XYZ file of C-alpha atoms in Angstrom:
351
model
C -49.888 50.826 48.174
C -49.149 50.978 51.891
C -47.050 48.341 53.618
C -50.180 47.185 55.492
C -52.244 46.700 52.339
C -52.543 43.166 51.039
C -50.659 42.589 47.799
C -53.113 41.547 45.042
C -52.406 38.373 43.077
C -54.129 37.329 39.867
C -54.148 33.620 39.041
C -54.149 33.014 35.285
C -55.272 29.534 34.406
C -56.379 27.782 31.256
C -55.970 24.634 29.278
C -52.791 23.753 27.412
C -52.062 26.330 24.726
C -54.982 28.604 25.548
C -52.764 31.714 25.415
C -51.709 32.380 29.018
C -48.154 33.435 28.179
C -49.401 35.676 25.373
C -51.784 37.392 27.796
C -49.084 37.962 30.411
C -46.694 39.307 27.783
C -49.388 41.800 26.741
C -49.981 42.831 30.370
C -46.250 43.319 30.869
C -46.153 45.657 27.885
C -49.337 47.461 28.957
C -49.526 47.228 32.760
C -51.912 50.120 33.307
C -49.427 51.953 35.517
C -48.829 48.956 37.818
C -45.442 47.495 38.656
C -45.895 43.794 37.989
C -44.208 40.596 39.099
C -44.783 37.218 37.457
C -44.596 33.608 38.638
C -44.518 31.000 35.860
C -45.265 27.359 36.697
C -44.257 25.089 33.824
C -44.936 21.394 33.197
C -41.599 19.844 32.279
C -38.086 21.069 32.947
C -37.538 23.393 29.971
C -38.466 26.952 30.917
C -39.990 28.021 27.625
C -42.662 30.393 28.953
C -40.307 31.992 31.464
C -37.728 32.708 28.782
C -40.355 34.228 26.499
C -41.511 36.576 29.238
C -38.006 37.559 30.371
C -37.217 38.547 26.797
C -40.126 41.031 27.048
C -39.049 42.546 30.377
C -39.545 46.309 30.752
C -38.989 48.754 33.662
C -42.481 48.107 35.070
C -41.784 44.365 35.028
C -38.004 43.780 34.975
C -36.445 40.349 34.521
C -35.777 39.970 38.262
C -39.542 40.224 38.856
C -40.159 37.089 36.757
C -39.687 33.793 38.571
C -40.075 30.241 37.292
C -41.192 27.129 39.153
C -40.614 23.907 37.249
C -40.382 21.356 40.072
C -44.030 20.400 39.799
C -47.464 21.898 40.247
C -47.184 24.857 42.655
C -50.294 23.773 44.531
C -48.433 20.547 45.382
C -45.138 22.180 46.435
C -46.430 25.011 48.621
C -43.864 25.034 51.416
C -40.826 24.208 49.280
C -41.418 26.434 46.249
C -44.526 28.597 46.208
C -44.286 30.361 49.583
C -40.561 31.217 49.295
C -41.147 32.561 45.782
C -44.035 34.799 46.879
C -42.008 36.021 49.864
C -39.051 36.827 47.606
C -41.262 38.873 45.282
C -42.805 40.733 48.212
C -39.322 41.622 49.461
C -38.299 43.268 46.184
C -37.440 46.966 46.180
C -39.473 48.623 44.888
C -42.272 46.288 45.908
C -44.543 45.056 43.085
C -48.058 46.473 42.903
C -49.511 43.225 41.566
C -48.365 39.618 41.073
C -49.468 37.489 38.129
C -49.300 33.704 38.477
C -49.334 31.684 35.255
C -50.297 28.140 36.209
C -49.339 25.063 34.272
C -51.959 24.129 31.701
C -52.560 20.984 33.746
C -53.041 22.785 37.064
C -56.262 22.799 39.033
C -56.763 26.339 40.361
C -58.714 25.584 43.538
C -55.885 23.756 45.370
C -53.676 26.746 44.543
C -56.215 29.116 46.099
C -56.046 27.047 49.276
C -52.307 27.741 49.395
C -53.069 31.413 49.987
C -54.334 30.418 53.430
C -50.784 29.435 54.372
C -49.940 31.182 57.690
C -46.793 32.891 56.385
C -48.618 34.835 53.674
C -52.376 34.898 54.305
C -52.265 38.298 56.025
C -50.060 39.796 53.322
C -51.634 38.844 49.982
C -55.072 38.395 48.468
C -56.286 36.689 45.304
C -57.605 39.630 43.318
C -59.171 37.244 40.824
C -58.917 34.025 38.836
C -58.757 34.478 35.070
C -59.464 31.390 32.960
C -58.460 31.312 29.318
C -60.355 29.020 26.963
C -59.450 28.272 23.349
C -62.633 29.154 21.427
C -62.030 26.687 18.603
C -61.286 23.771 20.944
C -64.252 24.463 23.204
C -66.609 24.858 20.241
C -65.450 21.478 18.947
C -66.582 19.892 22.218
C -63.183 18.429 23.041
C -63.392 19.140 26.769
C -67.106 19.606 27.401
C -69.303 16.798 25.988
C -72.957 17.440 25.214
C -74.874 16.436 28.350
C -77.849 14.909 26.529
C -75.627 12.902 24.216
C -73.548 11.604 27.122
C -76.672 10.606 29.034
C -77.952 8.694 26.002
C -74.640 6.887 25.626
C -74.536 6.046 29.329
C -77.805 4.167 29.012
C -76.193 1.930 26.408
C -72.696 1.635 27.868
C -71.855 1.942 31.553
C -68.141 2.072 30.809
C -68.305 5.751 29.813
C -69.906 6.917 33.043
C -67.035 9.277 33.803
C -65.324 12.361 32.414
C -61.884 12.306 30.827
C -59.000 13.933 32.738
C -58.893 16.716 30.136
C -62.560 17.461 30.621
C -62.151 17.601 34.388
C -59.246 20.043 34.133
C -61.250 22.298 31.821
C -64.345 22.213 34.018
C -62.381 22.918 37.210
C -60.717 25.919 35.613
C -64.035 27.360 34.431
C -65.682 26.680 37.803
C -62.998 28.620 39.643
C -62.920 31.655 37.335
C -64.054 35.202 37.990
C -63.672 36.063 34.291
C -63.227 33.804 31.257
C -61.189 35.066 28.312
C -62.204 33.334 25.086
C -59.026 33.247 23.004
C -58.392 32.784 19.283
C -61.959 33.780 18.297
C -60.820 34.320 14.703
C -60.086 30.595 14.338
C -63.494 29.633 15.721
C -65.557 32.131 13.727
C -68.827 33.690 14.963
C -70.660 30.361 15.105
C -67.816 28.691 16.991
C -67.588 31.586 19.455
C -71.330 31.308 20.143
C -70.987 27.549 20.741
C -68.002 28.058 23.045
C -69.851 30.661 25.098
C -72.800 28.274 25.472
C -70.501 25.477 26.690
C -68.808 27.768 29.209
C -72.177 29.028 30.478
C -73.294 25.426 31.013
C -70.115 24.543 32.937
C -69.843 27.673 35.102
C -71.482 27.239 38.544
C -72.363 30.925 38.591
C -72.647 33.641 35.913
C -69.208 34.900 34.855
C -68.242 37.423 32.172
C -66.883 35.868 28.972
C -64.715 38.190 26.900
C -63.304 37.534 23.438
C -59.549 38.228 23.301
C -57.216 38.043 20.298
C -53.436 37.800 20.828
C -53.794 38.611 24.533
C -54.993 42.168 23.901
C -57.220 43.164 26.817
C -57.471 46.360 28.857
C -55.745 45.625 32.196
C -58.553 47.492 33.960
C -60.887 44.674 32.934
C -58.973 41.840 34.612
C -56.826 43.517 37.297
C -58.377 45.138 40.349
C -61.339 42.756 40.645
C -60.951 42.571 44.450
C -62.578 39.137 44.392
C -60.731 37.884 47.511
C -61.081 34.448 45.958
C -59.355 32.762 48.904
C -62.416 33.659 51.016
C -64.918 32.493 48.380
C -64.015 28.831 48.031
C -67.507 27.372 48.376
C -68.635 29.182 45.220
C -65.837 27.490 43.232
C -66.656 23.740 43.083
C -64.075 21.240 41.910
C -64.036 17.598 40.850
C -61.432 17.122 43.578
C -63.254 18.718 46.519
C -63.579 15.339 48.241
C -59.898 14.507 47.883
C -57.183 15.628 50.243
C -54.749 15.735 47.346
C -54.956 15.726 43.590
C -52.762 13.810 41.221
C -51.130 14.602 37.898
C -50.494 10.968 37.020
C -52.929 11.194 34.105
C -50.367 13.315 32.237
C -46.705 12.945 31.460
C -44.013 14.840 29.603
C -40.677 14.086 28.004
C -37.897 16.334 26.739
C -36.559 15.658 23.258
C -33.219 17.025 22.033
C -33.128 17.857 18.319
C -30.285 18.265 15.857
C -30.084 21.359 13.668
C -32.908 21.380 11.109
C -32.605 22.044 7.401
C -36.297 22.923 7.032
C -38.732 23.917 9.831
C -41.660 22.454 7.876
C -40.252 18.954 8.397
C -40.600 19.447 12.146
C -44.077 20.970 11.767
C -45.297 17.966 9.765
C -43.812 15.551 12.323
C -45.617 17.299 15.196
C -48.893 17.327 13.255
C -48.565 13.603 12.585
C -47.778 12.798 16.224
C -50.739 14.826 17.431
C -53.088 12.824 15.236
C -51.556 9.376 15.636
C -50.516 9.478 19.315
C -52.830 12.095 20.845
C -50.011 14.473 21.719
C -51.571 17.435 23.535
C -48.828 20.025 23.619
C -45.345 20.606 22.232
C -43.230 23.628 23.104
C -39.583 24.503 22.896
C -36.859 25.617 20.511
C -35.130 24.470 17.365
C -32.030 25.477 15.410
C -32.337 25.972 11.654
C -29.288 25.656 9.413
C -28.128 29.000 8.067
C -30.336 31.015 10.417
C -28.790 33.089 13.227
C -32.098 33.232 15.122
C -33.561 30.566 17.385
C -36.878 29.067 16.248
C -39.600 29.111 18.918
C -42.052 26.206 18.456
C -45.430 25.910 20.190
C -48.138 23.412 19.291
C -51.594 22.647 20.615
C -52.584 19.301 19.179
C -52.001 19.463 15.429
C -52.000 23.273 15.371
C -48.358 24.340 15.211
C -47.012 27.873 15.454
C -43.368 28.819 14.997
C -41.359 32.023 14.771
C -37.779 33.174 15.174
C -37.586 34.807 18.595
C -33.978 35.807 19.305
C -30.385 35.288 18.137
C -28.503 32.293 19.470
C -26.077 33.311 22.211
C -22.386 32.799 21.562
C -22.122 30.193 24.327
C -25.247 28.231 23.328
C -25.140 24.934 21.481
C -27.203 25.132 18.292
C -29.441 22.275 19.322
C -33.186 22.192 19.775
C -35.157 21.017 22.810
C -38.866 20.274 22.883
C -41.183 19.412 25.768
C -43.852 16.934 24.638
C -46.953 16.557 26.844
C -49.703 13.949 26.588
C -51.830 11.710 28.727
C -49.661 9.129 30.443
C -50.623 6.174 28.263
C -49.923 8.129 25.065
C -46.287 8.920 25.907
C -44.083 6.519 23.950
C -40.585 7.966 24.062
C -39.135 5.817 21.287
C -41.952 6.601 18.861
C -41.882 10.327 19.660
C -38.115 10.619 19.402
C -38.080 8.715 16.113
C -40.822 10.893 14.648
C -39.089 14.136 15.663
C -35.625 12.992 14.582
C -34.164 13.231 18.088
C -30.468 13.368 18.879
C -29.447 9.777 19.749
C -28.849 9.267 23.469
C -25.321 8.144 24.305
C -24.741 5.541 26.981
C -23.739 7.082 30.275
């Protein structure tokens, strides 16, 4: 790449728990000969995804090429966070061949694309493409894309439902902005579920887009890198629910951080998360836990009531053996006392 060539950036978006970090980890391990840099934008102040990726750093994507932004949605903090981060990555020696941006699961991609028109960087970078990840099982279940005919029938009987939920709007905006959709976890959905999910995505997409089934993030980098979409110049083809708004808000969602004592049995925590997801509509839980007698740290990630956990690395000598979880839900479903009680949180001392 010459110094005059624009640096390509791929925006990786997708709903909470769709598999964005897994995809980026796979690309880091199999970069197709490209030297990568990564920007991770997390919701909440515990850098779970960034830590996972840094633990996978390799020469083609070393730890210093992985940067985290946790001060809010990057499309809302352009001047303070996003632009300086991009400029820092561009100044690296050797210069990256390609930048991957993992958005928060709550981010709307179109406002981020508008940030690439910022005067300091618009002549230096280009959006190579927008990749949207969609959880096949969740989409097939109709959680974020209601049946149009059924909704119309209900509207005739009840005017109060004449709107989409915030979750649905996020999903639809991400699909509308995509150049390629990766349908993740197809094994959990099964062939019938995959077919349903593809039909939902086709109905939501404003233009035909490829939909590719991907398990555990395994995809040939040639398929999703090097699209040359120049998405920043193609905004009209990417409609959004928020096109008529100067700004967009994240007030529909909230997060809290819960500190946990050392666990005797990980299954106790799993059952507590499952119960919270069902009783209090918790959308996402991610973080770490300490298990008595185990030298490794337990990585915990949950999407609704589906909980995954694995030991990821040894505890460092200077680390306190205490867990921390980020819990994300719609604003009205966040009840700190209930959540902390259910998870067995460390009592907060008076300051």
